[in-house]
């Protein structure tokens, strides 16, 4: 979603469930690369007052999946399932904006590999991640599925 009209539709404030809780915004999205950012809030922190490892891992999971599921069509989305995700924590921070970058590295039509990193405002590396993901049925083509269909599927009954 490198075009501006699509970027707002994937900001987490417009998505249901856990995406909304994370509070990220789409910085850029193009073939094989996705960047999201989060302004840290108290609910992102652990008991020691630094960003929780689960938050870092979740954000890496999203960026790694997005790197392999770019959809250039407005109002549509491609979906993936994480098969394996490894996270290595390399730093800490307590506030500011963090940026998460995912890059698709290799793969075929259904299974792909991505890597990513999380950095704070000063460029300090906070975490790195490697993942193997699978494109979900219906998302194989660049057209993906309607975003409204995705929203209805994950909303509470």
XYZ file of N, CA and C in Angstrom:
471
model
N 0.819 -1.179 0.000
C 0.000 0.000 0.000
C 0.862 1.241 0.000
N 1.663 1.402 -0.993
C 2.497 2.580 -1.016
C 1.702 3.808 -1.421
N 0.535 3.621 -2.047
C -0.272 4.799 -2.358
C -1.056 5.229 -1.123
N -1.167 6.547 -0.952
C -1.715 7.133 0.269
C -3.150 6.700 0.536
N -3.971 6.536 -0.482
C -5.370 6.194 -0.252
C -5.540 4.855 0.456
N -4.611 3.929 0.312
C -4.735 2.619 0.956
C -4.119 2.567 2.336
N -3.169 3.433 2.663
C -2.455 3.315 3.920
C -3.367 3.440 5.125
N -4.316 4.340 5.123
C -5.188 4.519 6.272
C -6.046 3.289 6.556
N -6.411 2.535 5.531
C -7.285 1.388 5.755
C -6.608 0.301 6.581
N -5.269 0.250 6.617
C -4.577 -0.778 7.373
C -4.032 -0.269 8.704
N -4.207 1.003 9.022
C -3.824 1.442 10.356
C -4.650 0.648 11.349
N -4.037 0.247 12.448
C -4.710 -0.664 13.364
C -5.958 -0.065 13.990
N -6.070 1.256 14.021
C -7.280 1.868 14.585
C -8.510 1.519 13.755
N -8.304 1.128 12.506
C -9.404 0.742 11.625
C -9.635 -0.762 11.577
N -8.855 -1.507 12.350
C -8.981 -2.958 12.354
C -9.480 -3.439 13.708
N -10.214 -4.536 13.726
C -10.737 -5.062 14.995
C -9.694 -5.857 15.766
N -10.042 -6.187 16.994
C -9.269 -7.124 17.801
C -7.902 -6.641 18.222
N -6.968 -7.571 18.230
C -5.628 -7.336 18.749
C -4.882 -6.259 17.960
N -5.138 -6.168 16.660
C -4.496 -5.123 15.861
C -4.801 -3.755 16.451
N -6.038 -3.541 16.828
C -6.456 -2.258 17.402
C -5.753 -1.999 18.732
N -5.594 -3.017 19.549
C -4.925 -2.880 20.846
C -3.472 -2.445 20.663
N -2.806 -2.971 19.643
C -1.404 -2.627 19.413
C -1.224 -1.162 19.029
N -2.168 -0.597 18.295
C -2.128 0.829 17.984
C -1.056 1.252 17.002
N -0.776 0.436 15.992
C 0.243 0.815 15.007
C -0.362 1.600 13.854
N 0.515 2.263 13.118
C 0.104 2.930 11.884
C 0.996 2.433 10.753
N 0.434 2.390 9.572
C 1.178 1.942 8.397
C 2.042 3.100 7.907
N 3.342 2.926 7.879
C 4.254 3.947 7.376
C 4.414 3.784 5.874
N 4.667 2.553 5.435
C 4.753 2.255 4.006
C 4.492 0.771 3.797
N 4.078 0.449 2.582
C 3.825 -0.947 2.231
C 3.973 -1.070 0.735
N 4.859 -1.949 0.324
C 5.102 -2.193 -1.091
C 5.473 -3.659 -1.258
N 5.650 -4.083 -2.494
C 6.021 -5.467 -2.754
C 7.275 -5.831 -1.969
N 7.193 -6.878 -1.148
C 8.315 -7.442 -0.382
C 8.821 -6.576 0.773
N 8.102 -5.499 1.135
C 8.572 -4.640 2.235
C 7.383 -3.933 2.893
N 7.377 -3.967 4.217
C 6.339 -3.269 4.984
C 6.988 -2.567 6.174
N 6.477 -1.377 6.490
C 6.960 -0.628 7.650
C 5.751 -0.129 8.435
N 5.743 -0.449 9.739
C 4.718 0.063 10.635
C 5.414 0.782 11.789
N 4.681 1.641 12.477
C 5.247 2.374 13.607
C 4.222 2.448 14.725
N 4.726 2.538 15.953
C 3.877 2.614 17.134
C 4.433 3.667 18.075
N 3.549 4.549 18.547
C 3.934 5.438 19.637
C 3.635 4.690 20.926
N 4.681 4.406 21.689
C 4.515 3.577 22.886
C 3.613 4.252 23.909
N 2.739 3.428 24.488
C 1.795 3.848 25.513
C 2.019 2.962 26.747
N 1.473 3.347 27.888
C 1.656 2.520 29.088
C 1.244 1.059 28.913
N 0.216 0.780 28.108
C -0.214 -0.619 27.944
C 0.756 -1.445 27.102
N 1.759 -0.833 26.481
C 2.784 -1.567 25.737
C 3.951 -2.009 26.626
N 3.988 -1.517 27.868
C 5.142 -1.733 28.735
C 4.937 -2.917 29.673
N 6.059 -3.511 30.104
C 5.994 -4.599 31.081
C 6.112 -4.027 32.498
N 6.209 -4.884 33.487
C 6.272 -4.444 34.887
C 7.547 -3.669 35.205
N 8.588 -3.830 34.384
C 9.841 -3.095 34.584
C 9.797 -1.717 33.919
N 8.691 -1.420 33.212
C 8.546 -0.115 32.582
C 9.180 0.007 31.202
N 9.529 -1.130 30.588
C 10.064 -1.125 29.225
C 9.120 -1.911 28.319
N 9.269 -1.730 27.011
C 8.360 -2.394 26.081
C 8.363 -3.906 26.304
N 7.177 -4.470 26.340
C 6.984 -5.904 26.584
C 7.447 -6.699 25.363
N 8.128 -7.805 25.600
C 8.600 -8.662 24.516
C 7.476 -9.210 23.654
N 6.317 -9.429 24.246
C 5.171 -9.905 23.479
C 4.671 -8.868 22.490
N 4.777 -7.602 22.858
C 4.398 -6.520 21.947
C 5.379 -6.483 20.774
N 6.681 -6.555 21.075
C 7.692 -6.560 20.013
C 7.483 -7.736 19.063
N 7.242 -8.916 19.615
C 7.044 -10.115 18.794
C 5.786 -9.989 17.941
N 4.719 -9.475 18.512
C 3.468 -9.307 17.757
C 3.638 -8.336 16.602
N 4.330 -7.239 16.838
C 4.548 -6.250 15.782
C 5.447 -6.812 14.681
N 6.470 -7.574 15.062
C 7.298 -8.240 14.053
C 6.461 -9.222 13.240
N 5.601 -9.970 13.887
C 4.738 -10.931 13.206
C 3.908 -10.234 12.131
N 3.345 -9.092 12.461
C 2.516 -8.339 11.509
C 3.355 -7.839 10.333
N 4.497 -7.215 10.619
C 5.337 -6.662 9.549
C 5.907 -7.757 8.646
N 6.286 -8.899 9.230
C 6.810 -10.005 8.425
C 5.729 -10.565 7.508
N 4.515 -10.693 8.017
C 3.402 -11.178 7.186
C 3.072 -10.171 6.089
N 3.019 -8.898 6.437
C 2.718 -7.874 5.431
C 3.749 -7.862 4.309
N 5.013 -8.123 4.645
C 6.074 -8.102 3.630
C 5.804 -9.109 2.515
N 5.081 -10.171 2.813
C 4.778 -11.178 1.805
C 3.364 -11.154 1.292
N 2.572 -10.160 1.711
C 1.154 -10.138 1.322
C 0.707 -8.773 0.803
N 1.605 -8.045 0.175
C 1.236 -6.734 -0.368
C 0.055 -6.869 -1.327
N -0.903 -5.965 -1.206
C -2.086 -5.950 -2.070
C -2.283 -4.521 -2.585
N -2.067 -4.286 -3.864
C -2.167 -2.931 -4.405
C -3.586 -2.457 -4.699
N -4.580 -3.278 -4.389
C -5.961 -2.945 -4.727
C -6.677 -2.313 -3.537
N -7.204 -1.103 -3.689
C -7.904 -0.425 -2.577
C -9.059 -1.273 -2.046
N -9.196 -1.292 -0.720
C -10.299 -1.998 -0.084
C -10.149 -3.512 -0.047
N -8.950 -4.011 -0.368
C -8.724 -5.455 -0.383
C -7.486 -5.777 0.444
N -7.345 -7.057 0.829
C -6.239 -7.484 1.679
C -5.849 -8.906 1.309
N -4.578 -9.235 1.520
C -4.114 -10.616 1.409
C -3.736 -11.060 2.814
N -3.973 -12.330 3.115
C -3.752 -12.836 4.471
C -2.719 -13.954 4.475
N -2.027 -14.075 5.610
C -1.044 -15.146 5.782
C -1.149 -15.702 7.194
N -0.668 -16.914 7.360
C -0.593 -17.584 8.658
C 0.883 -17.768 8.989
N 1.252 -17.461 10.213
C 2.632 -17.665 10.643
C 2.840 -19.131 11.005
N 3.820 -19.746 10.374
C 4.165 -21.140 10.656
C 5.271 -21.218 11.703
N 6.190 -20.269 11.645
C 7.315 -20.242 12.572
C 7.777 -18.796 12.725
N 8.104 -18.416 13.967
C 8.581 -17.052 14.217
C 9.619 -17.100 15.326
N 10.775 -16.559 15.045
C 11.847 -16.469 16.030
C 12.145 -15.002 16.276
N 12.197 -14.620 17.536
C 12.498 -13.239 17.907
C 13.715 -13.211 18.816
N 14.616 -12.291 18.522
C 15.777 -12.057 19.370
C 15.698 -10.626 19.871
N 15.718 -10.446 21.189
C 15.630 -9.124 21.798
C 17.038 -8.575 21.984
N 17.247 -7.338 21.553
C 18.592 -6.759 21.559
C 18.684 -5.436 22.315
N 17.547 -4.883 22.721
C 17.570 -3.603 23.425
C 16.246 -3.340 24.103
N 16.177 -2.216 24.816
C 14.963 -1.840 25.540
C 14.676 -0.359 25.319
N 13.414 0.000 25.459
C 13.036 1.408 25.498
C 11.723 1.536 26.265
N 11.454 2.742 26.726
C 10.282 2.981 27.570
C 9.286 3.958 26.971
N 9.635 4.595 25.868
C 8.730 5.579 25.296
C 9.169 5.976 23.901
N 8.394 6.870 23.319
C 8.694 7.335 21.974
C 8.037 6.475 20.918
N 8.503 6.626 19.697
C 7.961 5.893 18.559
C 8.958 4.815 18.156
N 8.458 3.599 17.983
C 9.288 2.521 17.459
C 8.834 2.220 16.035
N 9.785 1.767 15.213
C 9.507 1.452 13.819
C 9.854 -0.005 13.564
N 8.936 -0.698 12.903
C 9.090 -2.118 12.621
C 9.124 -2.292 11.107
N 10.186 -2.914 10.603
C 10.352 -3.128 9.167
C 10.385 -4.624 8.887
N 9.584 -5.058 7.929
C 9.580 -6.451 7.498
C 9.993 -6.549 6.046
N 10.822 -7.548 5.721
C 11.288 -7.775 4.354
C 11.055 -9.223 3.958
N 10.377 -9.432 2.834
C 10.209 -10.795 2.308
C 11.539 -11.183 1.689
N 12.087 -12.316 2.101
C 13.420 -12.725 1.656
C 13.403 -13.799 0.577
N 12.471 -14.728 0.665
C 12.450 -15.855 -0.263
C 11.098 -16.538 -0.175
N 10.856 -17.448 -1.113
C 9.651 -18.249 -1.040
C 9.006 -18.483 -2.378
N 7.933 -19.244 -2.317
C 7.194 -19.585 -3.521
C 5.827 -18.929 -3.521
N 4.856 -19.609 -4.140
C 3.508 -19.065 -4.261
C 2.724 -19.097 -2.955
N 3.016 -20.058 -2.069
C 2.251 -20.199 -0.827
C 3.082 -19.972 0.431
N 4.312 -20.472 0.464
C 5.170 -20.366 1.643
C 6.259 -19.342 1.353
N 6.507 -18.454 2.328
C 7.573 -17.467 2.151
C 8.282 -17.213 3.473
N 9.462 -16.655 3.369
C 10.282 -16.307 4.530
C 10.482 -14.800 4.561
N 10.372 -14.245 5.769
C 10.597 -12.815 5.972
C 11.511 -12.610 7.165
N 12.171 -11.485 7.174
C 12.945 -11.079 8.344
C 12.591 -9.631 8.641
N 12.874 -9.218 9.865
C 12.526 -7.852 10.229
C 13.290 -7.373 11.434
N 13.085 -6.095 11.712
C 13.737 -5.487 12.862
C 12.857 -4.402 13.453
N 13.101 -4.137 14.739
C 12.414 -3.068 15.458
C 13.481 -2.090 15.934
N 13.257 -0.806 15.680
C 14.200 0.226 16.118
C 13.453 1.335 16.849
N 14.144 1.951 17.812
C 13.554 3.089 18.509
C 13.838 4.372 17.736
N 13.421 5.505 18.297
C 13.570 6.801 17.620
C 15.024 7.164 17.331
N 15.930 6.659 18.148
C 17.354 6.960 17.981
C 18.044 5.977 17.038
N 17.292 5.013 16.523
C 17.863 4.021 15.629
C 18.430 2.810 16.338
N 18.287 2.740 17.662
C 18.775 1.586 18.427
C 17.949 0.359 18.076
N 18.636 -0.742 17.805
C 17.970 -1.998 17.486
C 17.391 -2.614 18.754
N 16.079 -2.853 18.761
C 15.400 -3.427 19.925
C 15.149 -4.928 19.770
N 14.894 -5.368 18.541
C 14.606 -6.787 18.298
C 14.761 -7.093 16.818
N 15.069 -8.363 16.543
C 15.078 -8.853 15.172
C 14.204 -10.105 15.127
N 13.655 -10.376 13.965
C 12.782 -11.533 13.824
C 12.958 -12.213 12.484
N 12.708 -13.512 12.476
C 12.722 -14.333 11.260
C 11.455 -15.164 11.279
N 10.780 -15.232 10.142
C 9.549 -16.007 10.114
C 9.340 -16.771 8.828
N 8.596 -17.857 8.949
C 8.109 -18.616 7.798
C 6.597 -18.521 7.854
N 6.010 -18.094 6.749
C 4.567 -17.844 6.705
C 3.952 -18.521 5.493
N 2.642 -18.747 5.557
C 1.914 -19.358 4.447
C 0.765 -18.453 4.044
N 0.642 -18.217 2.751
C -0.475 -17.447 2.210
C -1.753 -18.245 2.442
N -2.773 -17.582 2.980
C -4.055 -18.261 3.231
C -4.826 -18.452 1.938
N -5.656 -19.466 1.920
C -6.508 -19.731 0.762
C -7.349 -18.495 0.456
N -7.421 -18.163 -0.829
C -8.145 -16.979 -1.269
C -7.258 -15.758 -1.414
N -6.052 -15.825 -0.849
C -5.137 -14.688 -0.893
C -3.953 -14.916 -1.826
N -4.003 -15.978 -2.626
C -2.876 -16.297 -3.503
C -2.654 -15.234 -4.579
N -3.720 -14.687 -5.114
C -3.577 -13.694 -6.182
C -3.383 -12.303 -5.585
N -2.797 -11.397 -6.342
C -2.577 -10.034 -5.846
C -3.866 -9.302 -5.452
N -5.025 -9.746 -5.976
C -6.294 -9.101 -5.659
C -6.761 -9.390 -4.244
N -6.324 -10.502 -3.658
C -6.698 -10.842 -2.287
C -8.195 -10.956 -2.081
N -8.654 -10.521 -0.902
C -10.068 -10.567 -0.534
C -10.509 -9.180 -0.066
N -11.817 -8.896 -0.099
C -12.296 -7.587 0.370
C -11.973 -7.361 1.842
N -11.499 -6.184 2.186
C -11.159 -5.846 3.566
C -12.387 -5.917 4.459
N -13.560 -5.523 3.960
C -14.784 -5.588 4.761
C -15.101 -7.025 5.157
N -14.839 -7.973 4.258
C -15.053 -9.389 4.558
C -14.111 -9.819 5.694
N -12.887 -9.344 5.670
C -11.923 -9.644 6.738
C -12.400 -9.055 8.052
N -12.853 -7.805 8.042
C -13.320 -7.157 9.273
C -14.504 -7.890 9.869
N -15.457 -8.307 9.033
C -16.634 -9.021 9.538
C -16.246 -10.362 10.151
N -15.262 -11.019 9.555
C -14.838 -12.337 10.030
C -14.214 -12.280 11.407
N -13.483 -11.220 11.725
C -12.778 -11.167 13.005
C -13.511 -10.381 14.091
N -14.632 -9.757 13.750
C -15.393 -9.049 14.770
C -16.186 -10.023 15.619
N -16.481 -9.591 16.837
C -17.269 -10.438 17.742
C -18.677 -10.625 17.219
N -19.267 -11.813 17.480
C -20.656 -12.061 17.024
C -21.646 -11.210 17.768
